[in-house]
Tab-separated table of C-alpha atoms and ligand atoms in Angstrom:
chain	number	residue	atom	x	y	z
A	1	LYS	CA	-57.159	23.430	-82.456
A	2	HIS	CA	-59.519	21.164	-84.497
A	3	GLU	CA	-57.348	21.263	-87.180
A	4	GLY	CA	-54.265	20.803	-85.435
A	5	ARG	CA	-55.551	17.578	-84.014
A	6	ASN	CA	-56.364	16.334	-87.709
A	7	THR	CA	-53.203	17.150	-88.805
A	8	TYR	CA	-51.616	15.422	-85.758
A	9	ARG	CA	-53.663	12.316	-86.502
A	10	LEU	CA	-52.749	12.419	-90.322
A	11	PHE	CA	-49.025	12.729	-89.111
A	12	ARG	CA	-49.449	10.042	-86.933
A	13	THR	CA	-50.939	7.427	-89.358
A	14	GLU	CA	-48.033	8.413	-91.728
A	15	MET	CA	-45.526	7.645	-89.187
A	16	ASN	CA	-44.413	4.339	-89.283
A	17	GLN	CA	-43.731	2.108	-86.188
A	18	ARG	CA	-39.946	2.865	-86.192
A	19	ASP	CA	-40.412	6.671	-86.217
A	20	HIS	CA	-42.729	6.357	-83.232
A	21	GLN	CA	-40.261	4.366	-81.378
A	22	GLN	CA	-37.585	6.819	-82.166
A	23	LEU	CA	-39.723	9.896	-80.917
A	24	ALA	CA	-40.587	8.146	-77.776
A	25	LEU	CA	-37.001	7.219	-77.178
A	26	GLU	CA	-35.968	10.815	-77.955
A	27	THR	CA	-38.472	12.210	-75.434
A	28	ALA	CA	-37.331	9.677	-72.973
A	29	LEU	CA	-33.613	10.544	-73.659
A	30	ARG	CA	-34.443	14.352	-73.224
A	31	ASN	CA	-35.976	13.737	-69.780
A	32	THR	CA	-33.145	11.405	-68.780
A	33	VAL	CA	-30.560	14.303	-69.850
A	34	GLU	CA	-32.412	16.763	-67.656
A	35	SER	CA	-32.579	14.521	-64.389
A	36	GLY	CA	-29.430	12.445	-64.991
A	37	GLU	CA	-31.514	9.571	-63.584
A	38	GLY	CA	-30.600	6.179	-65.327
A	39	LEU	CA	-27.242	7.438	-66.735
A	40	GLU	CA	-24.066	5.779	-65.719
A	41	VAL	CA	-20.588	5.615	-67.004
A	42	HIS	CA	-18.969	2.247	-67.252
A	43	TYR	CA	-15.177	1.930	-67.599
A	44	GLN	CA	-13.390	-0.537	-69.637
A	45	PRO	CA	-9.531	-1.185	-68.895
A	46	LEU	CA	-6.793	-0.903	-71.496
A	47	VAL	CA	-4.187	-3.221	-70.572
A	48	ASP	CA	-0.394	-2.918	-71.735
A	49	ARG	CA	0.206	-6.067	-73.753
A	50	ASP	CA	3.767	-6.727	-72.414
A	51	SER	CA	3.248	-5.832	-68.720
A	52	GLY	CA	-0.319	-6.763	-68.409
A	53	GLU	CA	-0.828	-3.522	-66.390
A	54	VAL	CA	-3.998	-1.389	-66.532
A	55	GLN	CA	-2.804	1.612	-68.502
A	56	GLY	CA	-5.942	3.473	-69.044
A	57	ALA	CA	-9.600	3.175	-69.335
A	58	GLU	CA	-12.502	4.284	-71.710
A	59	ALA	CA	-15.538	5.724	-70.397
A	60	LEU	CA	-18.581	4.135	-72.091
A	61	LEU	CA	-22.263	5.801	-71.141
A	62	ARG	CA	-24.903	3.393	-70.272
A	63	TRP	CA	-28.621	4.230	-70.047
A	64	HIS	CA	-31.222	2.438	-68.356
A	65	HIS	CA	-34.849	3.586	-68.972
A	66	PRO	CA	-37.729	2.311	-66.654
A	67	GLU	CA	-39.858	1.367	-69.609
A	68	PHE	CA	-37.249	0.661	-72.395
A	69	GLY	CA	-34.949	-1.111	-70.141
A	70	GLN	CA	-31.184	-1.129	-70.981
A	71	VAL	CA	-30.925	0.891	-74.392
A	72	SER	CA	-27.564	0.326	-76.223
A	73	PRO	CA	-25.429	3.205	-77.153
A	74	GLY	CA	-25.428	2.111	-80.417
A	75	THR	CA	-29.046	3.178	-80.526
A	76	PHE	CA	-29.117	6.077	-78.338
A	77	ILE	CA	-25.896	7.936	-79.162
A	78	PRO	CA	-26.754	8.388	-82.989
A	79	LEU	CA	-30.151	9.562	-81.658
A	80	ALA	CA	-28.405	11.955	-79.189
A	81	GLU	CA	-26.374	13.124	-82.245
A	82	ARG	CA	-29.332	13.737	-84.659
A	83	SER	CA	-31.405	15.644	-81.813
A	84	GLY	CA	-28.535	17.718	-80.346
A	85	LEU	CA	-28.915	15.973	-76.939
A	86	ILE	CA	-25.321	14.864	-77.337
A	87	LEU	CA	-24.294	18.146	-75.950
A	88	PRO	CA	-25.939	18.015	-72.626
A	89	LEU	CA	-25.311	14.270	-72.414
A	90	GLY	CA	-21.500	14.706	-73.260
A	91	GLU	CA	-21.264	17.394	-70.813
A	92	TRP	CA	-22.552	15.108	-68.187
A	93	VAL	CA	-20.115	12.223	-69.231
A	94	MET	CA	-17.127	14.542	-68.802
A	95	GLN	CA	-18.437	15.913	-65.375
A	96	ARG	CA	-19.259	12.474	-64.141
A	97	VAL	CA	-15.922	11.168	-65.140
A	98	ALA	CA	-14.109	14.163	-63.646
A	99	ALA	CA	-16.126	13.589	-60.303
A	100	GLN	CA	-15.398	9.940	-60.242
A	101	LEU	CA	-11.510	10.555	-60.815
A	102	MET	CA	-11.442	12.959	-58.111
A	103	ALA	CA	-13.385	10.838	-55.804
A	104	TRP	CA	-11.006	7.857	-56.338
A	105	ARG	CA	-7.861	10.062	-56.076
A	106	GLN	CA	-9.241	11.474	-52.607
A	107	ALA	CA	-9.649	8.021	-51.483
A	108	GLY	CA	-5.941	7.340	-51.986
A	109	LEU	CA	-6.296	5.317	-55.369
A	110	SER	CA	-4.326	6.021	-58.570
A	111	PRO	CA	-6.664	5.743	-61.399
A	112	PRO	CA	-5.115	5.645	-64.904
A	113	ARG	CA	-5.963	8.110	-67.527
A	114	VAL	CA	-9.623	7.769	-68.765
A	115	ALA	CA	-10.546	8.389	-72.432
A	116	VAL	CA	-13.936	10.143	-73.168
A	117	ASN	CA	-15.709	9.600	-76.595
A	118	LEU	CA	-16.410	12.805	-78.494
A	119	SER	CA	-18.952	13.186	-81.119
A	120	ALA	CA	-18.406	15.714	-83.789
A	121	ARG	CA	-20.681	18.407	-82.595
A	122	GLN	CA	-18.897	18.093	-78.930
A	123	PHE	CA	-15.748	18.486	-80.615
A	124	TRP	CA	-16.833	21.587	-82.573
A	125	GLN	CA	-18.845	22.974	-79.562
A	126	ARG	CA	-17.372	26.588	-78.926
A	127	GLY	CA	-15.177	26.620	-75.718
A	128	LEU	CA	-14.533	23.002	-75.453
A	129	VAL	CA	-10.777	23.441	-74.606
A	130	GLU	CA	-11.626	26.041	-71.857
A	131	ARG	CA	-14.258	23.570	-70.436
A	132	VAL	CA	-11.782	20.872	-70.123
A	133	ALA	CA	-9.442	23.199	-68.516
A	134	GLU	CA	-12.069	24.265	-66.139
A	135	LEU	CA	-12.904	20.600	-65.260
A	136	PHE	CA	-9.315	19.890	-64.427
A	137	GLU	CA	-9.211	22.841	-62.095
A	138	ALA	CA	-12.532	22.129	-60.472
A	139	TYR	CA	-11.886	18.528	-59.845
A	140	GLN	CA	-8.338	18.987	-59.086
A	141	LEU	CA	-7.070	16.580	-61.598
A	142	PRO	CA	-3.414	16.289	-62.812
A	143	PRO	CA	-2.890	17.331	-66.524
A	144	GLY	CA	-4.186	14.567	-69.075
A	145	GLN	CA	-6.018	12.669	-66.420
A	146	ILE	CA	-8.988	12.722	-68.925
A	147	GLY	CA	-8.177	12.133	-72.708
A	148	PHE	CA	-10.360	12.012	-75.804
A	149	GLU	CA	-11.368	9.582	-78.684
A	150	LEU	CA	-12.388	10.863	-81.811
A	151	THR	CA	-13.186	9.290	-85.311
A	152	GLU	CA	-11.270	10.267	-88.571
A	153	SER	CA	-14.431	11.948	-90.054
A	154	VAL	CA	-14.682	14.409	-87.309
A	155	LEU	CA	-11.083	15.843	-87.738
A	156	LEU	CA	-10.931	15.878	-91.470
A	157	ASP	CA	-13.855	18.011	-92.299
A	158	HIS	CA	-12.001	21.255	-91.205
A	159	GLN	CA	-8.526	19.747	-90.586
A	160	GLN	CA	-6.899	23.352	-90.050
A	161	GLU	CA	-9.317	24.198	-87.165
A	162	ALA	CA	-8.906	20.511	-85.900
A	163	VAL	CA	-5.219	20.979	-85.585
A	164	GLU	CA	-5.889	24.157	-83.379
A	165	LEU	CA	-8.336	22.518	-81.215
A	166	LEU	CA	-6.307	19.322	-80.774
A	167	HIS	CA	-3.244	21.464	-79.849
A	168	GLY	CA	-5.235	23.230	-77.213
A	169	LEU	CA	-6.153	19.747	-75.558
A	170	ARG	CA	-2.653	18.467	-75.740
A	171	GLU	CA	-1.568	21.415	-73.944
A	172	LEU	CA	-3.695	20.426	-71.085
A	173	GLY	CA	-1.492	17.107	-71.294
A	174	CYS	CA	-4.865	15.360	-72.987
A	175	ARG	CA	-4.191	12.125	-75.059
A	176	ILE	CA	-5.971	11.934	-78.390
A	177	ALA	CA	-6.999	8.787	-79.770
A	178	ILE	CA	-8.240	8.024	-83.480
A	179	ASP	CA	-11.214	5.794	-82.812
A	180	ASP	CA	-12.313	2.951	-85.188
A	181	PHE	CA	-9.159	3.281	-87.199
A	182	GLY	CA	-9.375	1.895	-90.580
A	183	THR	CA	-13.026	2.283	-91.073
A	184	GLY	CA	-13.243	5.787	-92.229
A	185	TYR	CA	-11.181	7.860	-94.908
A	186	SER	CA	-8.423	6.294	-96.879
A	187	SER	CA	-6.274	9.134	-96.500
A	188	LEU	CA	-3.044	8.770	-94.297
A	189	SER	CA	-1.418	12.124	-94.469
A	190	TYR	CA	-3.418	13.565	-91.696
A	191	LEU	CA	-1.765	11.243	-89.538
A	192	GLN	CA	1.228	13.432	-89.782
A	193	ASP	CA	-0.453	16.755	-89.606
A	194	LEU	CA	-2.635	16.186	-86.494
A	195	PRO	CA	-1.102	16.188	-82.954
A	196	LEU	CA	-2.522	12.650	-82.046
A	197	THR	CA	-1.067	10.176	-79.451
A	198	THR	CA	-2.941	7.082	-80.279
A	199	LEU	CA	-4.398	4.767	-82.743
A	200	LYS	CA	-7.247	2.283	-82.111
A	201	ILE	CA	-7.646	-0.271	-84.610
A	202	ASP	CA	-11.054	-1.110	-85.165
A	203	ARG	CA	-12.243	-4.438	-83.708
A	204	ARG	CA	-13.530	-5.683	-87.371
A	205	PHE	CA	-9.896	-6.133	-88.217
A	206	ILE	CA	-9.075	-7.875	-84.873
A	207	GLN	CA	-11.788	-10.271	-85.423
A	208	ARG	CA	-11.004	-10.981	-89.151
A	209	LEU	CA	-7.377	-12.007	-87.873
A	210	THR	CA	-8.794	-15.341	-86.732
A	211	GLY	CA	-11.836	-15.400	-88.864
A	212	GLU	CA	-12.276	-17.121	-92.179
A	213	GLU	CA	-9.408	-17.973	-94.168
A	214	SER	CA	-10.180	-15.734	-96.963
A	215	GLN	CA	-10.440	-12.706	-94.679
A	216	ARG	CA	-7.257	-13.505	-92.442
A	217	ARG	CA	-4.505	-12.541	-95.018
A	218	GLY	CA	-6.021	-9.262	-95.852
A	219	SER	CA	-6.562	-8.204	-92.071
A	220	ALA	CA	-3.160	-9.344	-91.163
A	221	ALA	CA	-1.914	-6.968	-93.897
A	222	ILE	CA	-3.819	-4.120	-92.826
A	223	VAL	CA	-2.740	-4.831	-89.026
A	224	ALA	CA	0.662	-5.075	-90.033
A	225	ALA	CA	0.679	-1.889	-92.132
A	226	VAL	CA	-1.260	0.190	-89.391
A	227	THR	CA	0.939	-0.979	-86.471
A	228	GLY	CA	4.000	-0.433	-88.542
A	229	LEU	CA	2.935	3.178	-89.493
A	230	ALA	CA	1.875	3.847	-85.966
A	231	GLN	CA	5.295	2.770	-84.729
A	232	GLU	CA	7.207	5.010	-87.332
A	233	LEU	CA	4.923	7.883	-86.318
A	234	GLY	CA	5.608	7.479	-82.607
A	235	LEU	CA	1.879	6.640	-81.796
A	236	ARG	CA	0.515	4.179	-79.366
A	237	VAL	CA	-1.486	1.548	-80.858
A	238	VAL	CA	-4.522	0.123	-79.085
A	239	ALA	CA	-6.332	-3.244	-80.464
A	240	GLU	CA	-9.907	-2.986	-79.936
A	241	GLY	CA	-12.352	-5.741	-79.239
A	242	VAL	CA	-9.866	-8.471	-78.437
A	243	GLU	CA	-12.332	-11.417	-77.269
A	244	THR	CA	-10.186	-14.276	-77.559
A	245	GLU	CA	-6.680	-16.021	-76.728
A	246	ALA	CA	-6.244	-16.779	-80.428
A	247	GLN	CA	-6.859	-12.987	-81.376
A	248	LEU	CA	-4.133	-12.075	-78.705
A	249	ALA	CA	-1.789	-14.634	-80.172
A	250	ALA	CA	-2.523	-13.458	-83.687
A	251	LEU	CA	-1.645	-9.980	-82.607
A	252	SER	CA	1.892	-11.084	-81.056
A	253	ARG	CA	3.844	-10.352	-84.028
A	254	TYR	CA	2.657	-6.804	-84.425
A	255	PRO	CA	3.937	-3.615	-82.408
A	256	VAL	CA	0.521	-3.237	-80.363
A	257	THR	CA	0.857	-1.285	-77.142
A	258	LEU	CA	-2.462	-1.666	-75.466
A	259	ILE	CA	-5.233	-4.519	-75.644
A	260	GLN	CA	-8.836	-3.691	-74.993
A	261	GLY	CA	-11.619	-6.199	-75.180
A	262	TYR	CA	-13.701	-8.672	-73.314
A	263	LEU	CA	-10.670	-10.890	-73.081
A	264	THR	CA	-8.714	-8.339	-70.879
A	265	GLY	CA	-11.915	-6.749	-69.332
A	266	ARG	CA	-15.232	-5.760	-69.968
A	267	PRO	CA	-16.714	-2.529	-69.304
A	268	VAL	CA	-17.935	-2.272	-65.659
A	269	ASP	CA	-19.419	0.311	-63.441
A	270	ALA	CA	-16.980	2.690	-61.408
A	271	GLU	CA	-17.239	0.483	-58.074
A	272	THR	CA	-16.269	-2.702	-59.842
A	273	PHE	CA	-13.541	-1.211	-61.902
A	274	ALA	CA	-12.040	0.279	-58.659
A	275	GLY	CA	-12.417	-3.046	-56.874
A	276	ARG	CA	-10.785	-4.795	-59.654
A	277	TYR	CA	-8.015	-2.562	-61.160
A	278	LEU	CA	-7.350	0.264	-58.532
A	279	GLN	CA	-5.203	-0.431	-55.411
A	280	ALA	CA	-4.344	2.114	-52.887
A	281	GLY	CA	-0.982	3.472	-53.108
A	282	GLU	CA	-0.061	1.910	-56.254
A	283	LYS	CA	0.915	3.799	-59.470
B	301	C2E	P1	-16.608	2.630	-79.307
B	301	C2E	O1	-16.080	4.059	-78.835
B	301	C2E	O2	-15.926	2.087	-80.421
B	301	C2E	O3	-16.534	1.946	-78.170
B	301	C2E	C1	-16.048	0.553	-78.066
B	301	C2E	C2	-17.361	-0.478	-78.107
B	301	C2E	O4	-16.802	-1.730	-78.288
B	301	C2E	C3	-18.195	-0.476	-76.745
B	301	C2E	O5	-19.474	-0.506	-77.147
B	301	C2E	C4	-17.484	-1.651	-76.064
B	301	C2E	O6	-18.466	-1.995	-74.935
B	301	C2E	C5	-17.448	-2.407	-77.122
B	301	C2E	N1	-16.313	-3.634	-76.879
B	301	C2E	C6	-15.202	-3.558	-76.140
B	301	C2E	N2	-14.443	-4.659	-76.092
B	301	C2E	C7	-15.071	-5.425	-76.997
B	301	C2E	C8	-14.951	-6.840	-77.366
B	301	C2E	O7	-14.157	-7.506	-77.021
B	301	C2E	N3	-16.101	-7.451	-78.366
B	301	C2E	C9	-17.077	-6.527	-78.645
B	301	C2E	N4	-17.941	-7.319	-79.537
B	301	C2E	N5	-17.226	-5.348	-78.119
B	301	C2E	C10	-16.217	-4.736	-77.354
B	301	C2E	P2	-20.645	0.235	-76.286
B	301	C2E	O8	-20.261	0.655	-75.103
B	301	C2E	O9	-21.875	-0.430	-76.789
B	301	C2E	O10	-20.434	1.632	-77.128
B	301	C2E	C11	-20.966	1.816	-78.608
B	301	C2E	C12	-20.461	3.135	-79.296
B	301	C2E	O11	-21.211	4.159	-78.601
B	301	C2E	C13	-18.997	3.618	-78.758
B	301	C2E	O12	-18.130	2.770	-79.718
B	301	C2E	C14	-19.032	4.786	-78.929
B	301	C2E	O13	-18.876	5.445	-80.361
B	301	C2E	C15	-20.374	5.333	-78.416
B	301	C2E	N6	-20.296	5.831	-77.019
B	301	C2E	C16	-20.177	5.246	-75.944
B	301	C2E	N7	-20.211	5.984	-74.819
B	301	C2E	C17	-20.248	7.370	-75.526
B	301	C2E	C18	-20.176	8.548	-74.852
B	301	C2E	O14	-20.035	8.897	-73.680
B	301	C2E	N8	-19.985	9.748	-75.716
B	301	C2E	C19	-20.171	9.607	-77.058
B	301	C2E	N9	-20.052	10.515	-77.983
B	301	C2E	N10	-20.246	8.231	-77.676
B	301	C2E	C20	-20.369	6.960	-76.872
B	302	CA	CA1	-14.174	4.894	-78.432
B	303	CA	CA1	-13.826	2.083	-81.131
B	304	CA	CA1	-17.154	3.085	-82.871
């Protein structure tokens, strides 16, 4: 016992401030995941560029802790991934989204498809497809009401297995988007081999379209190439992180299907989302 305390003290002094903060956050997150308290799903609209209609939404997790306040997903998602907490956390998100969609439908609203982000560990978790099928069943959701967003690196590690998993999800009607497209691997051949539906162009390219002169041409070339490729492959293109009219205008010459960004709508809580975007009886 005595020695244990000494070891602990030594450990403590060697740990820097940052490690402490991380450990405290991890403990807090663990407790939060158990109780579900302080977690909330926000929804950001995906707007059809031509019609202006809301064609979908992305589910984005929010965490408010009594001591740490609002913790950004950019902080707690990587922490959850490292600690394994992403599995119960991801399960909580899927269930929450499914329950919300059922509630909206029962209230006579017609919610659009909602895309849920999947981390590598969630995607590769045994029984994912069965779990999704179960959720659709339990919450009486039509096929494809929930879809998924994955990054390239998740899919390319074990591409053959990924193809099988994705086919399983596609059979449930789920849309599959490649998130942050253009920031990961440089190989494009996988676009032909994986059963995808959507490419999401990372917001850094969108932002550079109207950024410094020196960056504009390069990002315009990338956006032109990516949207052209997607069109040829029959994939929908989402432009992420559109914040200004100038960015929207700069995108006008490219075959972009959907706009997602602060310009067309920030992520908001479920109630606000329904009030703004869901009308009774409308499809
Ligand atoms: P992401 O999947 O790329 O999500 C888009 C991020 O861009 C969100 O940040 C969203 O709030 C933000 N965003 C949307 N429009 C704009 C815009 O016009 N300008 C700017 N500057 N940002 C915009 P958020 O909510 O902070 O989430 C960060 C990341 O955390 C997400 O990036 C995603 O990778 C991860 N994440 C969030 N929720 C979940 C979840 O439920 N599960 C998993 N596995 N990851 C999640
Ligand atoms: Ca995403
Ligand atoms: Ca993204
Ligand atoms: Ca991201």
